[in-house]
PDB file of C-alpha atoms in Angstrom:
ATOM      1  CA  MET A   1     -54.577 -28.981 102.146  1.00 72.00           C
ATOM      2  CA  LYS A   2     -56.146 -28.995  98.733  1.00 80.00           C
ATOM      3  CA  LYS A   3     -57.149 -25.326  99.280  1.00 82.00           C
ATOM      4  CA  THR A   4     -53.688 -24.189 100.212  1.00 85.00           C
ATOM      5  CA  PHE A   5     -52.256 -26.240  97.185  1.00 78.00           C
ATOM      6  CA  ALA A   6     -54.683 -24.549  94.896  1.00 83.00           C
ATOM      7  CA  ILE A   7     -53.730 -21.125  96.157  1.00 87.00           C
ATOM      8  CA  ALA A   8     -50.042 -21.944  95.876  1.00 82.00           C
ATOM      9  CA  VAL A   9     -50.528 -23.076  92.277  1.00 78.00           C
ATOM     10  CA  VAL A  10     -52.535 -19.976  91.297  1.00 76.00           C
ATOM     11  CA  CYS A  11     -49.855 -17.694  92.952  1.00 79.00           C
ATOM     12  CA  ALA A  12     -46.985 -19.567  91.095  1.00 76.00           C
ATOM     13  CA  LEU A  13     -48.848 -19.092  87.807  1.00 76.00           C
ATOM     14  CA  GLY A  14     -49.496 -15.415  88.638  1.00 76.00           C
ATOM     15  CA  ILE A  15     -45.826 -14.882  89.304  1.00 80.00           C
ATOM     16  CA  MET A  16     -44.771 -16.598  86.171  1.00 77.00           C
ATOM     17  CA  VAL A  17     -47.199 -14.476  84.058  1.00 71.00           C
ATOM     18  CA  LEU A  18     -46.050 -11.308  85.853  1.00 69.00           C
ATOM     19  CA  GLY A  19     -42.286 -12.275  85.176  1.00 66.00           C
ATOM     20  CA  THR A  20     -42.795 -12.811  81.551  1.00 69.00           C
ATOM     21  CA  VAL A  21     -44.905  -9.670  80.971  1.00 64.00           C
ATOM     22  CA  GLY A  22     -43.020  -7.328  83.240  1.00 60.00           C
ATOM     23  CA  VAL A  23     -39.532  -8.125  82.039  1.00 60.00           C
ATOM     24  CA  SER A  24     -38.099  -5.969  79.123  1.00 62.00           C
ATOM     25  CA  ARG A  25     -36.912  -7.372  75.832  1.00 59.00           C
ATOM     26  CA  ALA A  26     -33.457  -8.716  75.573  1.00 58.00           C
ATOM     27  CA  ALA A  27     -30.846  -6.245  74.289  1.00 54.00           C
ATOM     28  CA  ALA A  28     -29.793  -8.547  71.402  1.00 57.00           C
ATOM     29  CA  GLN A  29     -33.220  -8.331  69.845  1.00 61.00           C
ATOM     30  CA  ASP A  30     -33.152  -4.577  69.473  1.00 59.00           C
ATOM     31  CA  PRO A  31     -31.540  -3.473  66.418  1.00 58.00           C
ATOM     32  CA  ILE A  32     -28.743  -1.058  67.016  1.00 64.00           C
ATOM     33  CA  LEU A  33     -28.589   0.295  63.539  1.00 67.00           C
ATOM     34  CA  THR A  34     -31.406   0.883  61.087  1.00 67.00           C
ATOM     35  CA  PRO A  35     -31.276  -1.860  58.448  1.00 66.00           C
ATOM     36  CA  ILE A  36     -29.851  -0.923  55.012  1.00 69.00           C
ATOM     37  CA  ILE A  37     -32.531  -1.113  52.308  1.00 70.00           C
ATOM     38  CA  VAL A  38     -31.070  -1.990  49.091  1.00 67.00           C
ATOM     39  CA  ASN A  39     -32.840  -1.256  45.880  1.00 72.00           C
ATOM     40  CA  GLU A  40     -32.676  -4.355  43.596  1.00 75.00           C
ATOM     41  CA  LEU A  41     -32.578  -2.222  40.474  1.00 77.00           C
ATOM     42  CA  GLU A  42     -29.466  -0.030  41.152  1.00 77.00           C
ATOM     43  CA  PRO A  43     -26.061  -1.580  41.042  1.00 75.00           C
ATOM     44  CA  ILE A  44     -23.972  -1.557  44.069  1.00 73.00           C
ATOM     45  CA  VAL A  45     -20.745   0.612  43.341  1.00 74.00           C
ATOM     46  CA  VAL A  46     -17.797  -0.614  45.164  1.00 80.00           C
ATOM     47  CA  LYS A  47     -14.931   1.355  43.715  1.00 84.00           C
ATOM     48  CA  VAL A  48     -15.254   3.969  40.715  1.00 82.00           C
ATOM     49  CA  LEU A  49     -12.663   3.284  38.007  1.00 81.00           C
ATOM     50  CA  THR A  50     -11.174   6.203  36.271  1.00 84.00           C
ATOM     51  CA  PRO A  51      -9.628   5.640  32.943  1.00 80.00           C
ATOM     52  CA  LYS A  52      -5.997   6.457  32.354  1.00 75.00           C
ATOM     53  CA  PRO A  53      -5.591   9.755  30.403  1.00 72.00           C
ATOM     54  CA  LYS A  54      -4.474   9.413  26.847  1.00 63.00           C
ATOM     55  CA  PRO A  55      -1.217  11.279  25.745  1.00 62.00           C
ATOM     56  CA  THR A  56      -2.254  14.457  24.060  1.00 71.00           C
ATOM     57  CA  GLY A  57      -5.323  12.924  22.366  1.00 82.00           C
ATOM     58  CA  LEU A  58      -3.468  10.183  20.411  1.00 89.00           C
ATOM     59  CA  GLU A  59      -4.910   6.750  19.836  1.00 91.00           C
ATOM     60  CA  LYS A  60      -2.774   3.594  20.177  1.00 93.00           C
ATOM     61  CA  PHE A  61      -2.736   0.626  17.868  1.00 95.00           C
ATOM     62  CA  GLU A  62      -0.526  -2.303  18.710  1.00 96.00           C
ATOM     63  CA  GLY A  63       0.396  -5.002  16.291  1.00 96.00           C
ATOM     64  CA  PHE A  64       2.900  -6.522  13.903  1.00 97.00           C
ATOM     65  CA  ILE A  65       4.325  -4.934  10.718  1.00 95.00           C
ATOM     66  CA  VAL A  66       2.785  -6.237   7.419  1.00 96.00           C
ATOM     67  CA  HIS A  67       4.522  -3.599   5.156  1.00 95.00           C
ATOM     68  CA  ALA A  68       6.357  -0.458   5.840  1.00 94.00           C
ATOM     69  CA  ASN A  69       7.812   2.219   3.645  1.00 93.00           C
ATOM     70  CA  VAL A  70       8.598   5.952   3.777  1.00 94.00           C
ATOM     71  CA  ALA A  71       5.080   7.065   2.962  1.00 95.00           C
ATOM     72  CA  GLN A  72       2.930   4.597   4.909  1.00 95.00           C
ATOM     73  CA  VAL A  73       3.008   1.646   7.290  1.00 96.00           C
ATOM     74  CA  THR A  74       0.573  -1.324   7.341  1.00 96.00           C
ATOM     75  CA  VAL A  75      -0.011  -2.974  10.742  1.00 97.00           C
ATOM     76  CA  ARG A  76      -1.854  -6.204  11.666  1.00 97.00           C
ATOM     77  CA  ALA A  77      -3.676  -6.098  15.084  1.00 96.00           C
ATOM     78  CA  LYS A  78      -2.196  -7.893  17.973  1.00 92.00           C
ATOM     79  CA  GLY A  79      -5.239  -9.838  19.007  1.00 89.00           C
ATOM     80  CA  ASN A  80      -6.882 -10.018  15.771  1.00 89.00           C
ATOM     81  CA  ASP A  81      -5.422 -11.417  12.710  1.00 86.00           C
ATOM     82  CA  LEU A  82      -8.066  -9.946  10.433  1.00 92.00           C
ATOM     83  CA  GLY A  83      -7.701  -6.524  11.792  1.00 94.00           C
ATOM     84  CA  ILE A  84      -5.303  -4.600   9.386  1.00 95.00           C
ATOM     85  CA  GLN A  85      -4.824  -0.965   9.235  1.00 95.00           C
ATOM     86  CA  THR A  86      -2.711   1.319   7.038  1.00 96.00           C
ATOM     87  CA  PHE A  87      -1.484   4.624   8.423  1.00 96.00           C
ATOM     88  CA  PRO A  88      -0.047   7.433   6.356  1.00 96.00           C
ATOM     89  CA  LEU A  89       2.912   8.879   8.005  1.00 95.00           C
ATOM     90  CA  ASN A  90       3.474  12.388   9.397  1.00 93.00           C
ATOM     91  CA  PRO A  91       6.363  14.266   7.771  1.00 94.00           C
ATOM     92  CA  ASP A  92       8.463  14.004  11.010  1.00 94.00           C
ATOM     93  CA  VAL A  93       7.836  10.297  11.166  1.00 94.00           C
ATOM     94  CA  ALA A  94       8.494   9.914   7.428  1.00 95.00           C
ATOM     95  CA  ALA A  95      11.954  11.525   8.001  1.00 95.00           C
ATOM     96  CA  LYS A  96      12.691   9.038  10.806  1.00 94.00           C
ATOM     97  CA  MET A  97      11.377   6.152   8.732  1.00 93.00           C
ATOM     98  CA  GLN A  98      13.805   7.054   5.968  1.00 94.00           C
ATOM     99  CA  LYS A  99      16.613   6.549   8.332  1.00 93.00           C
ATOM    100  CA  ILE A 100      15.153   3.150   9.471  1.00 92.00           C
ATOM    101  CA  VAL A 101      14.623   2.103   5.803  1.00 91.00           C
ATOM    102  CA  ASP A 102      18.330   3.048   4.954  1.00 91.00           C
ATOM    103  CA  SER A 103      19.503   0.744   7.670  1.00 90.00           C
ATOM    104  CA  GLY A 104      17.307  -2.159   6.676  1.00 89.00           C
ATOM    105  CA  GLY A 105      13.739  -1.066   7.609  1.00 90.00           C
ATOM    106  CA  TYR A 106      10.952  -2.981   9.396  1.00 93.00           C
ATOM    107  CA  GLN A 107      10.588  -6.534   8.432  1.00 93.00           C
ATOM    108  CA  TYR A 108       7.400  -8.591   8.291  1.00 93.00           C
ATOM    109  CA  GLY A 109       6.218  -9.456  11.928  1.00 92.00           C
ATOM    110  CA  ASP A 110       8.148  -6.821  13.796  1.00 94.00           C
ATOM    111  CA  LYS A 111       6.175  -5.762  16.782  1.00 96.00           C
ATOM    112  CA  VAL A 112       5.174  -2.128  16.893  1.00 96.00           C
ATOM    113  CA  THR A 113       2.921   0.440  18.506  1.00 96.00           C
ATOM    114  CA  VAL A 114       1.580   3.168  16.325  1.00 96.00           C
ATOM    115  CA  TYR A 115       0.280   6.365  17.930  1.00 95.00           C
ATOM    116  CA  TYR A 116      -2.031   8.089  15.548  1.00 94.00           C
ATOM    117  CA  ASP A 117      -4.294  11.109  15.242  1.00 92.00           C
ATOM    118  CA  PRO A 118      -7.867   9.862  15.371  1.00 91.00           C
ATOM    119  CA  THR A 119      -9.258  12.632  13.226  1.00 91.00           C
ATOM    120  CA  SER A 120      -6.777  12.226  10.288  1.00 92.00           C
ATOM    121  CA  ARG A 121      -5.710   8.617  10.987  1.00 93.00           C
ATOM    122  CA  THR A 122      -2.077   9.873  10.393  1.00 95.00           C
ATOM    123  CA  ALA A 123       0.727   8.006  12.216  1.00 95.00           C
ATOM    124  CA  VAL A 124       2.369  10.691  14.703  1.00 94.00           C
ATOM    125  CA  ARG A 125       4.881   8.259  16.278  1.00 93.00           C
ATOM    126  CA  ILE A 126       5.813   4.659  15.846  1.00 95.00           C
ATOM    127  CA  LYS A 127       7.364   2.694  18.825  1.00 94.00           C
ATOM    128  CA  GLY A 128       9.130  -0.505  18.098  1.00 94.00           C
ATOM    129  CA  LYS A 129      12.424  -1.860  17.116  1.00 91.00           C
ATOM    130  CA  PRO A 130      13.215  -2.905  13.776  1.00 91.00           C
ATOM    131  CA  SER A 131      14.692  -6.424  13.283  1.00 87.00           C
ATOM    132  CA  ARG A 132      17.937  -6.936  11.480  1.00 82.00           C
ATOM    133  CA  PRO A 133      17.534  -7.283   7.747  1.00 73.00           C
ATOM    134  CA  LEU A 134      17.999 -10.698   6.145  1.00 68.00           C
TER     135      LEU A 134
END
C-alpha cells in the first residue's frame, strides 16, 4: 500500500508540474499595445495655442485718460498705475479730437483704448467714450 501511495503522489506531482509548465500565459498579462515611452526632458503638448492676429500691425494700449488735447493724448495703463504713455496724434485722429474737444473733450479718468503704430508710436485710433464736461 505504501508503494501505490508513493506512486500516486509522484504521479500527482508530475501532473501538477506538467500543468503549470504546459499552460500558456494568461491573456491579461500580454501587452496589447506597446508602452508609450515618455522623455522627461520634453514637454507634453496637449493643444497648440495660436495668437489672435493683430489688426493691420497696430498695437493696443488700454487705460485711463490723464490729459488729452488736439496734439497728443496721455494715458495711464489699466493694470499698472505707474505705466503712463503719451502718444502724438495722427492728422486724421487730430481732426476727430478737435470735434471731441469742442464738445467738451476727454476728462481725467475716462476709459480709452489707443491703437498706435509701434514704429512711430503715433496714435492711429482712439476708442472710448468721452464723459460729460463738468
